[in-house]
Short mmCIF file of C-alpha atoms in Angstrom, two decimals:
data_model
loop_
_atom_site.label_atom_id
_atom_site.label_comp_id
_atom_site.label_asym_id
_atom_site.label_seq_id
_atom_site.Cartn_x
_atom_site.Cartn_y
_atom_site.Cartn_z
CA MET A 76 -1.44 1.84 -3.13
CA ARG A 77 -2.31 1.22 0.48
CA ARG A 78 -1.41 -2.41 0.80
CA GLN A 79 -2.33 -3.34 4.34
CA THR A 80 -0.89 -6.61 5.57
CA LEU A 81 -3.89 -8.73 6.48
CA THR A 82 -5.65 -12.01 6.04
CA ALA A 83 -9.29 -12.63 5.26
CA LEU A 84 -11.78 -15.31 6.18
CA CYS A 85 -11.26 -18.85 4.99
CA PHE A 86 -14.94 -19.68 4.96
CA ALA A 87 -14.45 -23.15 3.59
CA ALA A 88 -12.60 -24.19 6.72
CA LEU A 89 -14.86 -22.29 9.10
CA LEU A 90 -18.04 -23.77 7.73
CA ALA A 91 -16.62 -27.25 7.52
CA ALA A 92 -15.12 -27.59 10.96
CA GLY A 93 -15.41 -24.39 12.97
CA PRO A 94 -12.54 -22.69 14.81
CA ALA A 95 -10.89 -25.94 15.88
CA LEU A 96 -9.61 -26.59 12.39
CA ALA A 97 -5.95 -25.58 12.15
CA GLY A 98 -5.61 -25.08 8.41
CA CYS A 99 -7.65 -23.76 5.52
CA SER A 100 -6.33 -26.01 2.79
CA SER A 101 -6.05 -29.69 2.04
CA SER A 102 -2.83 -31.48 1.31
CA SER A 103 -3.56 -31.25 -2.39
CA ASP A 104 -3.36 -27.45 -2.15
CA GLY A 105 0.29 -27.53 -1.21
CA GLY A 106 1.88 -30.16 -3.39
CA GLY A 107 -0.73 -32.15 -5.24
CA ASP A 108 -1.03 -29.87 -8.27
CA ASP A 109 1.04 -27.32 -10.13
CA TYR A 110 -0.02 -24.24 -8.19
CA ILE A 111 2.29 -22.26 -5.92
CA VAL A 112 0.12 -21.67 -2.84
CA VAL A 113 0.53 -18.31 -1.10
CA ASN A 114 -1.37 -16.56 1.69
CA ALA A 115 -3.78 -13.76 0.85
CA GLY A 116 -7.02 -12.05 1.80
CA GLU A 117 -10.19 -10.92 0.08
CA PRO A 118 -9.62 -7.72 -1.98
CA GLN A 119 -11.60 -4.72 -0.79
CA ASN A 120 -12.92 -3.90 -4.28
CA PRO A 121 -13.26 -5.47 -7.73
CA LEU A 122 -9.90 -5.74 -9.46
CA VAL A 123 -9.72 -2.44 -11.33
CA PRO A 124 -6.13 -1.10 -11.17
CA SER A 125 -6.99 2.54 -10.47
CA ASN A 126 -9.42 1.56 -7.68
CA THR A 127 -7.19 -0.96 -5.91
CA ASN A 128 -5.34 0.64 -3.01
CA GLU A 129 -4.71 -2.23 -0.58
CA ASN A 130 -2.29 -5.10 -0.78
CA GLN A 131 -4.65 -8.04 -1.16
CA GLY A 132 -6.11 -6.62 -4.35
CA GLY A 133 -2.75 -5.17 -5.28
CA ARG A 134 -0.85 -8.44 -5.21
CA VAL A 135 -3.40 -9.88 -7.66
CA VAL A 136 -3.69 -6.85 -9.96
CA ASP A 137 0.09 -6.65 -10.33
CA ARG A 138 0.16 -10.21 -11.64
CA LEU A 139 -2.70 -9.71 -14.12
CA PHE A 140 -1.56 -6.44 -15.69
CA ALA A 141 1.64 -5.02 -17.15
CA GLY A 142 2.52 -1.33 -17.36
CA LEU A 143 5.10 0.84 -19.03
CA LYS A 144 7.66 -0.17 -16.37
CA TYR A 145 8.09 -2.84 -13.70
CA TYR A 146 10.19 -3.19 -10.53
CA ASP A 147 12.46 -6.08 -9.67
CA VAL A 148 12.98 -7.69 -6.28
CA ASP A 149 15.29 -4.84 -5.20
CA GLY A 150 13.03 -2.07 -6.51
CA LYS A 151 15.06 -1.30 -9.62
CA SER A 152 12.85 -0.19 -12.51
CA TYR A 153 12.89 -1.52 -16.07
CA ASN A 154 10.84 -0.83 -19.17
CA GLU A 155 8.05 -3.36 -19.62
CA LEU A 156 5.62 -2.19 -22.35
CA ALA A 157 7.58 1.00 -22.91
CA GLN A 158 9.97 0.87 -25.81
CA SER A 159 11.12 4.38 -24.96
CA ILE A 160 10.21 7.18 -22.54
CA GLU A 161 11.70 10.45 -23.75
CA SER A 162 11.69 13.83 -22.06
CA PRO A 163 14.00 16.84 -22.51
CA ASP A 164 12.87 18.51 -19.29
CA ARG A 165 11.08 15.94 -17.03
CA GLN A 166 7.83 17.77 -17.84
CA HIS A 167 6.97 16.88 -21.43
CA TYR A 168 7.12 13.18 -22.32
CA LYS A 169 6.92 11.17 -25.50
CA ILE A 170 6.15 7.50 -24.78
CA THR A 171 6.43 4.75 -27.37
CA ILE A 172 5.14 1.29 -26.52
CA LYS A 173 6.40 -2.03 -27.86
CA PRO A 174 4.58 -3.62 -30.81
CA ASP A 175 2.53 -6.82 -30.89
CA TRP A 176 1.30 -6.78 -27.31
CA THR A 177 -2.24 -7.98 -26.58
CA PHE A 178 -4.71 -8.34 -23.73
CA THR A 179 -5.87 -11.85 -22.88
CA ASP A 180 -9.04 -11.31 -24.94
CA GLY A 181 -6.84 -10.96 -28.02
CA THR A 182 -7.29 -7.21 -28.50
CA ALA A 183 -4.21 -5.06 -29.04
CA VAL A 184 -2.58 -2.98 -26.33
CA THR A 185 -2.18 0.46 -27.92
CA ALA A 186 -1.31 3.97 -26.86
CA LYS A 187 -5.05 4.60 -26.57
CA SER A 188 -5.30 1.72 -24.05
CA PHE A 189 -3.10 3.74 -21.71
CA VAL A 190 -4.62 7.16 -22.38
CA ASP A 191 -8.20 5.92 -21.95
CA ALA A 192 -7.32 4.11 -18.69
CA TRP A 193 -5.57 7.17 -17.26
CA ASN A 194 -8.47 9.43 -18.20
CA TYR A 195 -10.88 6.99 -16.56
CA GLY A 196 -8.77 6.84 -13.40
CA ALA A 197 -8.44 10.62 -13.15
CA LEU A 198 -12.08 11.58 -13.74
CA GLY A 199 -13.54 12.52 -10.38
CA THR A 200 -17.02 11.19 -11.09
CA ASN A 201 -15.55 7.69 -11.50
CA GLY A 202 -14.51 7.74 -7.82
CA GLN A 203 -11.23 5.88 -8.27
CA LEU A 204 -9.25 5.57 -5.03
CA SER A 205 -5.88 6.12 -6.74
CA SER A 206 -6.90 9.12 -8.83
CA TRP A 207 -4.28 11.22 -7.00
CA VAL A 208 -1.50 9.63 -9.07
CA PHE A 209 -2.70 11.60 -12.12
CA SER A 210 -2.54 14.98 -10.33
CA PRO A 211 0.80 15.99 -11.94
CA ILE A 212 -0.73 15.74 -15.45
CA ALA A 213 -2.03 18.92 -17.06
CA GLY A 214 -5.81 19.19 -16.81
CA TYR A 215 -6.19 17.15 -13.63
CA ASP A 216 -7.87 20.00 -11.75
CA GLU A 217 -10.54 20.24 -14.46
CA VAL A 218 -11.38 16.51 -14.55
CA SER A 219 -11.26 16.02 -10.76
CA SER A 220 -13.47 18.98 -9.85
CA ALA A 221 -17.09 18.51 -8.80
CA PRO A 222 -18.71 18.71 -11.23
CA PRO A 223 -15.85 18.12 -13.67
CA LYS A 224 -15.06 20.91 -16.12
CA ALA A 225 -13.59 18.40 -18.59
CA GLN A 226 -13.86 14.69 -19.24
CA THR A 227 -10.27 14.02 -20.27
CA LEU A 228 -6.82 15.20 -19.21
CA SER A 229 -5.56 17.96 -21.49
CA GLY A 230 -2.02 16.73 -20.89
CA LEU A 231 -2.61 13.38 -22.64
CA LYS A 232 -2.55 13.03 -26.42
CA VAL A 233 -2.55 9.92 -28.63
CA VAL A 234 -0.11 10.37 -31.53
CA ASP A 235 -0.53 6.96 -33.17
CA ASP A 236 -1.18 3.35 -32.14
CA ARG A 237 2.16 3.07 -30.38
CA THR A 238 2.87 6.65 -29.28
CA PHE A 239 1.35 9.11 -26.86
CA THR A 240 2.51 12.27 -25.14
CA VAL A 241 2.17 13.42 -21.55
CA ASP A 242 2.45 17.03 -20.41
CA LEU A 243 2.85 17.68 -16.69
CA THR A 244 2.10 20.97 -14.96
CA GLN A 245 5.72 21.17 -13.77
CA PRO A 246 8.91 19.08 -13.95
CA SER A 247 8.87 15.90 -11.89
CA MET A 248 11.79 13.71 -10.89
CA ASP A 249 9.33 11.01 -9.80
CA PHE A 250 6.98 10.65 -12.77
CA GLU A 251 8.94 8.21 -14.94
CA LEU A 252 9.79 6.02 -11.92
CA SER A 253 6.10 5.86 -10.99
CA LEU A 254 4.98 4.44 -14.34
CA GLY A 255 5.10 0.85 -13.09
CA PHE A 256 2.49 1.67 -10.40
CA SER A 257 -0.84 -0.08 -11.01
CA PRO A 258 -3.07 2.98 -11.68
CA PHE A 259 -0.94 3.54 -14.79
CA TYR A 260 -1.77 0.12 -16.25
CA PRO A 261 -3.68 0.02 -19.57
CA LEU A 262 -7.24 -1.28 -19.88
CA PRO A 263 -8.97 -3.02 -22.81
CA ASP A 264 -12.07 -1.51 -24.38
CA VAL A 265 -14.27 -4.17 -22.78
CA ALA A 266 -13.57 -2.68 -19.33
CA TYR A 267 -15.72 0.39 -19.95
CA LYS A 268 -18.85 -1.56 -20.90
CA ASP A 269 -19.34 -2.59 -17.24
CA ILE A 270 -16.39 -1.67 -15.05
CA LYS A 271 -17.69 -3.51 -11.96
CA ALA A 272 -18.24 -6.72 -13.91
CA PHE A 273 -14.82 -6.28 -15.48
CA GLY A 274 -13.29 -6.05 -11.99
CA GLU A 275 -14.79 -9.44 -11.13
CA HIS A 276 -13.32 -11.01 -14.30
CA PRO A 277 -10.43 -8.76 -15.34
CA VAL A 278 -8.89 -9.01 -18.78
CA GLY A 279 -5.24 -8.08 -18.40
CA ASN A 280 -1.93 -8.16 -20.22
CA GLY A 281 0.38 -9.28 -17.43
CA PRO A 282 2.37 -12.42 -16.69
CA TYR A 283 -0.73 -14.28 -15.42
CA GLN A 284 -4.42 -14.48 -16.24
CA LEU A 285 -7.24 -15.06 -13.76
CA THR A 286 -8.80 -18.52 -13.82
CA ALA A 287 -10.93 -18.49 -10.63
CA TRP A 288 -12.04 -16.13 -7.87
CA GLU A 289 -13.99 -17.85 -5.11
CA HIS A 290 -14.73 -14.91 -2.86
CA ASN A 291 -13.30 -15.13 0.66
CA VAL A 292 -11.69 -18.49 -0.18
CA LYS A 293 -9.13 -18.27 -2.99
CA ILE A 294 -7.98 -16.65 -6.22
CA GLU A 295 -6.22 -18.75 -8.86
CA MET A 296 -4.23 -17.71 -11.90
CA LYS A 297 -2.20 -19.39 -14.58
CA PRO A 298 0.66 -18.01 -16.70
CA ASN A 299 -0.38 -15.84 -19.64
CA SER A 300 1.19 -17.35 -22.75
CA GLY A 301 0.80 -14.01 -24.55
CA TYR A 302 3.00 -12.13 -22.08
CA HIS A 303 6.47 -11.30 -23.38
CA GLY A 304 7.77 -8.80 -20.85
CA GLY A 305 10.63 -8.89 -18.38
CA ARG A 306 8.91 -10.76 -15.54
CA PRO A 307 7.59 -14.01 -17.01
CA ALA A 308 6.05 -16.57 -14.64
CA LYS A 309 8.61 -19.20 -13.65
CA ASN A 310 5.93 -21.41 -12.13
CA ASN A 311 2.77 -23.07 -13.40
CA GLY A 312 0.33 -20.86 -11.53
CA LEU A 313 -0.51 -19.15 -8.25
CA ARG A 314 -3.24 -19.95 -5.74
CA PHE A 315 -3.90 -17.10 -3.29
CA MET A 316 -5.48 -18.80 -0.26
CA MET A 317 -7.45 -16.61 2.14
CA TYR A 318 -6.98 -17.21 5.85
CA GLN A 319 -8.75 -16.08 8.99
CA THR A 320 -5.47 -15.59 10.90
CA PHE A 321 -1.74 -15.67 10.31
CA GLU A 322 -1.56 -18.40 12.95
CA THR A 323 -3.70 -20.63 10.75
CA ALA A 324 -1.57 -19.81 7.72
CA TYR A 325 1.63 -20.56 9.64
CA ALA A 326 0.22 -23.90 10.75
CA ASP A 327 -0.53 -24.69 7.12
CA LEU A 328 3.03 -23.77 6.17
CA LEU A 329 4.41 -26.14 8.81
CA ALA A 330 1.99 -28.85 7.66
CA GLY A 331 3.10 -28.52 4.05
CA ASN A 332 -0.12 -26.99 2.73
CA LEU A 333 1.24 -23.50 2.04
CA ASP A 334 4.31 -22.58 -0.01
CA ALA A 335 4.86 -18.93 0.94
CA LEU A 336 3.72 -16.83 3.92
CA ASP A 337 4.50 -13.11 3.86
CA THR A 338 3.85 -12.45 7.58
CA VAL A 339 4.86 -14.81 10.37
CA PRO A 340 2.40 -14.33 13.29
CA ASP A 341 3.58 -12.32 16.28
CA GLY A 342 3.53 -15.34 18.60
CA SER A 343 6.00 -17.25 16.41
CA LEU A 344 8.51 -14.45 15.79
CA GLY A 345 10.76 -15.56 18.64
CA LEU A 346 11.04 -19.10 17.30
CA TYR A 347 10.43 -19.11 13.55
CA LYS A 348 14.08 -18.78 12.55
CA SER A 349 15.16 -21.75 14.66
CA GLU A 350 12.03 -23.65 13.63
CA LEU A 351 12.44 -23.08 9.91
CA GLY A 352 16.17 -22.59 9.39
CA ASP A 353 16.92 -21.29 5.90
CA ARG A 354 13.20 -21.25 5.13
CA ALA A 355 12.82 -18.21 7.41
CA ILE A 356 13.12 -14.86 5.63
CA ASP A 357 14.17 -11.63 7.39
CA HIS A 358 14.29 -8.72 4.94
CA PRO A 359 14.10 -4.89 5.31
CA THR A 360 11.08 -3.47 3.53
CA ALA A 361 9.37 -0.15 2.75
CA GLN A 362 6.31 -0.48 4.99
CA ASN A 363 5.02 1.46 7.97
CA LEU A 364 2.21 1.49 10.53
CA HIS A 365 0.42 4.65 11.66
CA ILE A 366 -2.51 5.64 13.84
CA GLY A 367 -4.90 7.99 12.04
CA PHE A 368 -7.57 10.31 13.42
CA PRO A 369 -10.67 11.46 11.50
CA LYS A 370 -10.58 15.22 11.08
CA ASP A 371 -13.96 15.62 12.81
CA LEU A 372 -13.20 13.37 15.81
CA PRO A 373 -14.03 15.31 19.01
CA HIS A 374 -10.95 16.76 20.76
CA PHE A 375 -8.70 16.07 17.78
CA GLY A 376 -9.31 19.15 15.65
CA GLY A 377 -7.24 22.36 15.51
CA PRO A 378 -4.49 23.22 18.01
CA GLU A 379 -6.07 20.99 20.69
CA GLY A 380 -5.83 18.02 18.34
CA VAL A 381 -2.17 18.70 17.57
CA LEU A 382 -1.35 18.66 21.29
CA ARG A 383 -3.34 15.47 21.90
CA ARG A 384 -1.77 13.60 18.97
CA LYS A 385 1.70 14.60 20.13
CA ALA A 386 0.88 13.53 23.68
CA ILE A 387 -0.42 10.15 22.50
CA SER A 388 2.63 9.70 20.27
CA MET A 389 5.00 10.36 23.17
CA SER A 390 3.00 7.92 25.31
CA ILE A 391 3.83 5.01 23.00
CA ASN A 392 6.90 3.00 23.97
CA ARG A 393 7.89 1.99 20.43
CA GLU A 394 11.18 0.38 21.43
CA GLN A 395 9.48 -1.89 23.95
CA ILE A 396 6.76 -2.88 21.46
CA CYS A 397 9.37 -3.71 18.80
CA ALA A 398 11.40 -5.81 21.22
CA ASN A 399 8.68 -7.60 23.19
CA ILE A 400 6.04 -8.22 20.54
CA PHE A 401 7.98 -8.27 17.29
CA HIS A 402 11.45 -9.51 18.36
CA GLY A 403 13.13 -6.97 16.08
CA ALA A 404 10.85 -7.56 13.08
CA ARG A 405 9.61 -3.97 13.48
CA LEU A 406 11.53 -0.73 14.04
CA PRO A 407 10.41 2.49 15.74
CA ALA A 408 9.21 5.02 13.17
CA ARG A 409 11.44 8.03 12.63
CA ASP A 410 9.40 9.80 9.94
CA PHE A 411 6.31 9.32 7.76
CA THR A 412 8.01 7.09 5.14
CA ALA A 413 10.49 4.22 5.57
CA SER A 414 14.22 4.10 6.30
CA THR A 415 14.89 1.86 3.28
CA LEU A 416 13.90 4.59 0.78
CA PRO A 417 16.36 6.95 -0.98
CA GLY A 418 16.61 10.31 0.79
CA PHE A 419 15.48 9.08 4.22
CA ARG A 420 16.67 11.17 7.17
CA GLY A 421 16.11 9.91 10.68
CA ASP A 422 16.98 13.15 12.48
CA LEU A 423 14.27 15.52 11.28
CA PRO A 424 13.32 18.47 13.49
CA GLY A 425 10.32 17.27 15.47
CA VAL A 426 11.39 13.64 15.64
CA GLN A 427 11.26 14.04 19.43
CA TRP A 428 7.47 13.75 19.11
CA LEU A 429 8.07 10.13 18.04
CA THR A 430 10.10 9.33 21.16
CA TYR A 431 8.69 7.81 24.35
CA ASN A 432 8.56 10.61 26.95
CA PRO A 433 5.76 10.14 29.53
CA ASP A 434 6.45 13.37 31.43
CA GLU A 435 6.29 15.54 28.32
CA ALA A 436 3.22 13.62 27.12
CA LYS A 437 1.37 14.48 30.34
CA LYS A 438 2.31 18.17 30.01
CA LEU A 439 0.97 18.34 26.46
CA TRP A 440 -2.22 16.55 27.47
CA ALA A 441 -2.74 19.06 30.28
CA GLN A 442 -2.26 21.95 27.82
CA ALA A 443 -4.94 20.41 25.60
CA ASP A 444 -7.25 20.00 28.62
CA ALA A 445 -6.85 23.72 29.33
CA MET A 446 -8.34 24.36 25.87
CA SER A 447 -11.14 21.83 26.20
CA PRO A 448 -11.39 19.31 29.06
CA TRP A 449 -11.08 15.72 27.87
CA SER A 450 -14.24 13.65 27.85
CA GLY A 451 -15.01 10.14 26.75
CA GLY A 452 -12.34 7.62 25.82
CA LEU A 453 -9.94 6.81 23.02
CA GLN A 454 -10.79 3.91 20.73
CA ILE A 455 -8.31 2.57 18.18
CA ALA A 456 -9.85 0.52 15.37
CA TYR A 457 -8.05 -2.40 13.75
CA ASN A 458 -9.02 -5.42 11.66
CA SER A 459 -9.06 -8.66 13.64
CA ASP A 460 -8.13 -10.73 10.59
CA GLY A 461 -4.78 -8.98 10.19
CA GLY A 462 -2.73 -10.02 13.21
CA HIS A 463 -2.82 -6.53 14.74
CA GLN A 464 -4.38 -7.26 18.13
CA ALA A 465 -1.17 -7.40 20.15
CA VAL A 466 0.29 -4.13 18.84
CA ILE A 467 -2.97 -2.18 19.21
CA GLU A 468 -3.44 -3.53 22.73
CA ALA A 469 0.13 -2.49 23.58
CA ILE A 470 -0.41 1.01 22.16
CA SER A 471 -3.71 1.37 24.03
CA ASN A 472 -2.18 0.22 27.32
CA SER A 473 0.79 2.53 26.90
CA VAL A 474 -1.52 5.51 26.35
CA LYS A 475 -3.81 4.49 29.19
CA ASN A 476 -0.95 4.07 31.66
CA THR A 477 0.75 7.32 30.68
CA LEU A 478 -2.18 9.70 30.32
CA GLY A 479 -4.63 8.07 32.73
CA ILE A 480 -7.45 7.96 30.21
CA SER A 481 -9.59 5.16 28.88
CA ALA A 482 -7.86 3.82 25.76
CA GLU A 483 -9.21 0.64 24.20
CA PRO A 484 -8.76 -1.39 21.01
CA ALA A 485 -11.81 -1.47 18.73
CA PRO A 486 -11.64 -4.67 16.65
CA TYR A 487 -13.40 -5.02 13.30
CA PRO A 488 -13.99 -8.56 12.01
CA THR A 489 -12.40 -7.99 8.60
CA PHE A 490 -10.13 -5.57 6.83
CA LYS A 491 -12.88 -4.73 4.35
CA ASN A 492 -15.30 -3.81 7.16
CA MET A 493 -12.84 -1.31 8.60
CA ARG A 494 -11.50 0.05 5.32
CA ASP A 495 -15.00 0.74 4.04
CA GLU A 496 -15.70 2.92 7.08
CA VAL A 497 -12.36 4.70 6.76
CA THR A 498 -12.92 5.29 3.04
CA HIS A 499 -16.47 6.59 3.55
CA ARG A 500 -15.46 8.69 6.60
CA THR A 501 -17.88 6.95 8.94
CA ILE A 502 -15.43 5.25 11.30
CA GLY A 503 -15.76 7.80 14.12
CA LYS A 504 -12.64 6.70 16.01
CA ALA A 505 -8.87 6.50 15.69
CA PHE A 506 -7.71 3.70 13.41
CA ARG A 507 -4.68 1.61 12.58
CA TYR A 508 -3.52 1.97 8.99
CA ALA A 509 -0.37 1.33 7.03
CA TRP A 510 1.38 1.96 3.75
CA GLN A 511 3.41 -0.49 1.71
CA GLY A 512 5.48 0.98 -1.11
CA ASP A 513 4.39 0.57 -4.71
CA TYR A 514 7.54 2.04 -6.15
CA PRO A 515 10.70 2.97 -4.21
CA SER A 516 10.14 6.65 -3.53
CA MET A 517 9.39 8.81 -0.51
CA PHE A 518 7.19 10.91 -2.82
CA GLU A 519 4.69 8.07 -3.13
CA PHE A 520 4.33 7.72 0.64
CA LEU A 521 3.92 11.46 1.20
CA THR A 522 1.79 12.40 -1.82
CA SER A 523 -0.66 9.53 -1.42
CA GLN A 524 -1.29 10.06 2.28
CA PHE A 525 -0.90 13.79 2.92
CA LEU A 526 -1.36 15.82 -0.28
CA SER A 527 -4.53 17.91 -0.03
CA GLY A 528 -7.37 16.19 -1.85
CA SER A 529 -5.65 12.84 -2.34
CA GLU A 530 -8.22 10.03 -2.36
CA THR A 531 -5.93 8.02 -0.09
CA ASN A 532 -5.39 10.86 2.40
CA ASP A 533 -7.39 9.04 5.07
CA VAL A 534 -6.93 11.73 7.73
CA ASP A 535 -7.88 14.58 5.35
CA TYR A 536 -4.68 16.43 6.17
CA ALA A 537 -4.52 19.77 4.34
CA ASN A 538 -1.62 22.21 4.59
CA PRO A 539 -0.91 24.47 1.58
CA GLU A 540 2.72 24.87 2.63
CA PHE A 541 3.21 21.11 2.72
CA ASP A 542 1.68 20.87 -0.77
CA ARG A 543 4.00 23.64 -2.00
CA LEU A 544 7.12 21.97 -0.57
CA LEU A 545 6.13 18.61 -2.03
CA LYS A 546 5.70 20.11 -5.49
CA ALA A 547 8.93 22.08 -5.16
CA ALA A 548 10.76 18.88 -4.25
CA LEU A 549 9.38 17.15 -7.35
CA ALA A 550 10.63 20.01 -9.52
CA ALA A 551 14.05 20.25 -7.85
CA PRO A 552 16.99 20.00 -10.26
CA THR A 553 18.95 17.53 -8.10
CA THR A 554 18.06 14.71 -5.74
CA ASP A 555 19.92 16.35 -2.85
CA GLN A 556 17.79 19.47 -3.22
CA ALA A 557 14.68 17.32 -3.43
CA TRP A 558 15.54 15.45 -0.22
CA THR A 559 16.14 18.77 1.58
CA LEU A 560 12.71 20.04 0.53
CA LEU A 561 11.08 16.74 1.52
CA ALA A 562 12.73 17.03 4.93
CA GLN A 563 11.12 20.45 5.31
CA ALA A 564 7.77 19.02 4.24
CA GLN A 565 8.03 16.20 6.78
CA THR A 566 8.99 18.69 9.48
CA LEU A 567 5.60 20.31 8.86
CA LEU A 568 3.91 16.91 9.18
CA LEU A 569 5.67 16.39 12.52
CA ASN A 570 4.77 19.86 13.79
CA ASP A 571 1.13 19.25 12.84
CA MET A 572 1.34 15.58 13.88
CA ALA A 573 -0.74 14.81 10.81
CA ASP A 574 -1.11 11.28 12.14
CA ILE A 575 1.02 9.19 14.49
CA PRO A 576 3.81 7.15 12.85
CA VAL A 577 4.42 4.13 15.06
CA LEU A 578 6.50 1.42 13.38
CA GLU A 579 8.22 0.41 10.19
CA TYR A 580 8.70 -3.17 9.07
CA ASN A 581 11.28 -5.80 8.49
CA ALA A 582 9.61 -8.63 6.62
CA ALA A 583 9.36 -11.77 8.76
CA SER A 584 8.30 -14.26 6.12
CA ALA A 585 8.63 -17.96 5.41
CA ARG A 586 8.60 -20.51 2.61
CA SER A 587 8.00 -24.24 2.41
CA ASP A 588 10.81 -26.68 1.69
CA ARG A 589 9.31 -27.29 -1.77
CA VAL A 590 10.04 -23.87 -3.23
CA LYS A 591 12.64 -21.20 -3.78
CA ALA A 592 11.26 -17.74 -2.99
CA GLN A 593 12.36 -14.17 -2.26
CA VAL A 594 10.68 -11.19 -0.61
CA THR A 595 10.83 -7.91 -2.50
CA TRP A 596 11.90 -4.46 -1.34
CA ALA A 597 8.23 -3.74 -0.52
CA GLY A 598 7.57 -6.82 1.62
CA LEU A 599 5.57 -9.05 -0.75
CA PHE A 600 6.92 -12.16 -2.42
CA ASP A 601 8.50 -11.99 -5.86
CA PHE A 602 5.59 -14.09 -7.09
CA GLU A 603 6.68 -14.59 -10.69
CA ASN A 604 9.98 -16.07 -9.53
CA ILE A 605 8.70 -18.51 -6.90
CA GLN A 606 9.76 -21.90 -8.21
CA LYS A 607 9.21 -25.43 -7.04
CA LYS A 608 12.42 -27.30 -6.37
#
């Protein structure tokens, strides 16, 4: 799930007082009721698990639904609805769910609740952004084709109310681990009557249930008394407040109106630890930041495009950006995943393309010019409500100064504005994008973003040899063999410069003095376990 770190508009504050107002919430938001108040942004889409692939929707969906597995603060997986997940060969699975589990409308969660939801998510005509997660299941090619040759996955079978089977096209070392990822959540029957309306008022089975969604202002939820899984709410409810900027959110934190802030603004990174003491949180996470290029962007197709992307990559002084803007809260990218994930290797062949080298960058740019002389300028899109201005300006200036071309930031007012253009392939310029892990695996980062045909492959990268290596790694008998094959796959990504990896993240987060809170392996708060002191 692409979970971009961003904030959205706090219209209540803007309409009431204009830009001079420092905070978006009143004092009652922070301590005057039972809610834990956390920063957030407006979800891109209605809250349907298989169509939520960004972190503002994701942080809400993961509270409202429960899957077969869940992940703790360190990324360790546990069974949630699954009583057992059995497989003799990592290809054929028998899954038994726990009894007496219901959705918040009182209907039972059954094996069919999972099978129907997975079939809905996989069917190409439903246009679900996370449909790629079902690609290992037998029959996916038939349901995802246009037009579809089948309406349901042949690899899914309901045995009885509590049992279903899953047949994959090949063995997978990643499949069972992935079953806590949101597209694998079950759905109640009511969802299919009007899926868009359901997304506005979701009926889930997770540790919380939705009580209010005031678009562009806040989302509120209270604990679900019917939840009896391994991550019960240890607070009396969550209020996701939507902010225009991280600076405004940080001011609210200092003023006592916000309990947890997942991203300290760039301008406060040099001081927040001394300012907040033990309320400052510095935690390695599985997140990265890339620059993507539409496949039809002039000068960025074919061999010319490979040379230009490599030249731009070598024009970016990542170390300087990490030190001067982020004060160590970001690290230079060394691959297409994150260094916190099992199997990471920071010395892949081709990693030199991710190293600042102005002289080599100019040579590569000249080689590209010999193919087709450069014209126009480079624009890099980013969402203004996400705190990305400084890093995109730094990247643009670094490219401009090294290559002598026009390179400019292209701000979009909101994350949704930009993501809609990226999703619909109308953006027409380079763009900032990021990935935040949904489960602790390099496979998720690579499959979601670079597998041919993935709905979340924003740059439309397609290389049959990469696809083959990825699938071979999934089927490998040992993890060491899998990591070796993934290294080969990433070497292809580097040679093709599929996009430009720029940074990976350490979480620079903060909490109020009223609560105890931790940041997870993926960079979001462990929401269920935030407790008031």
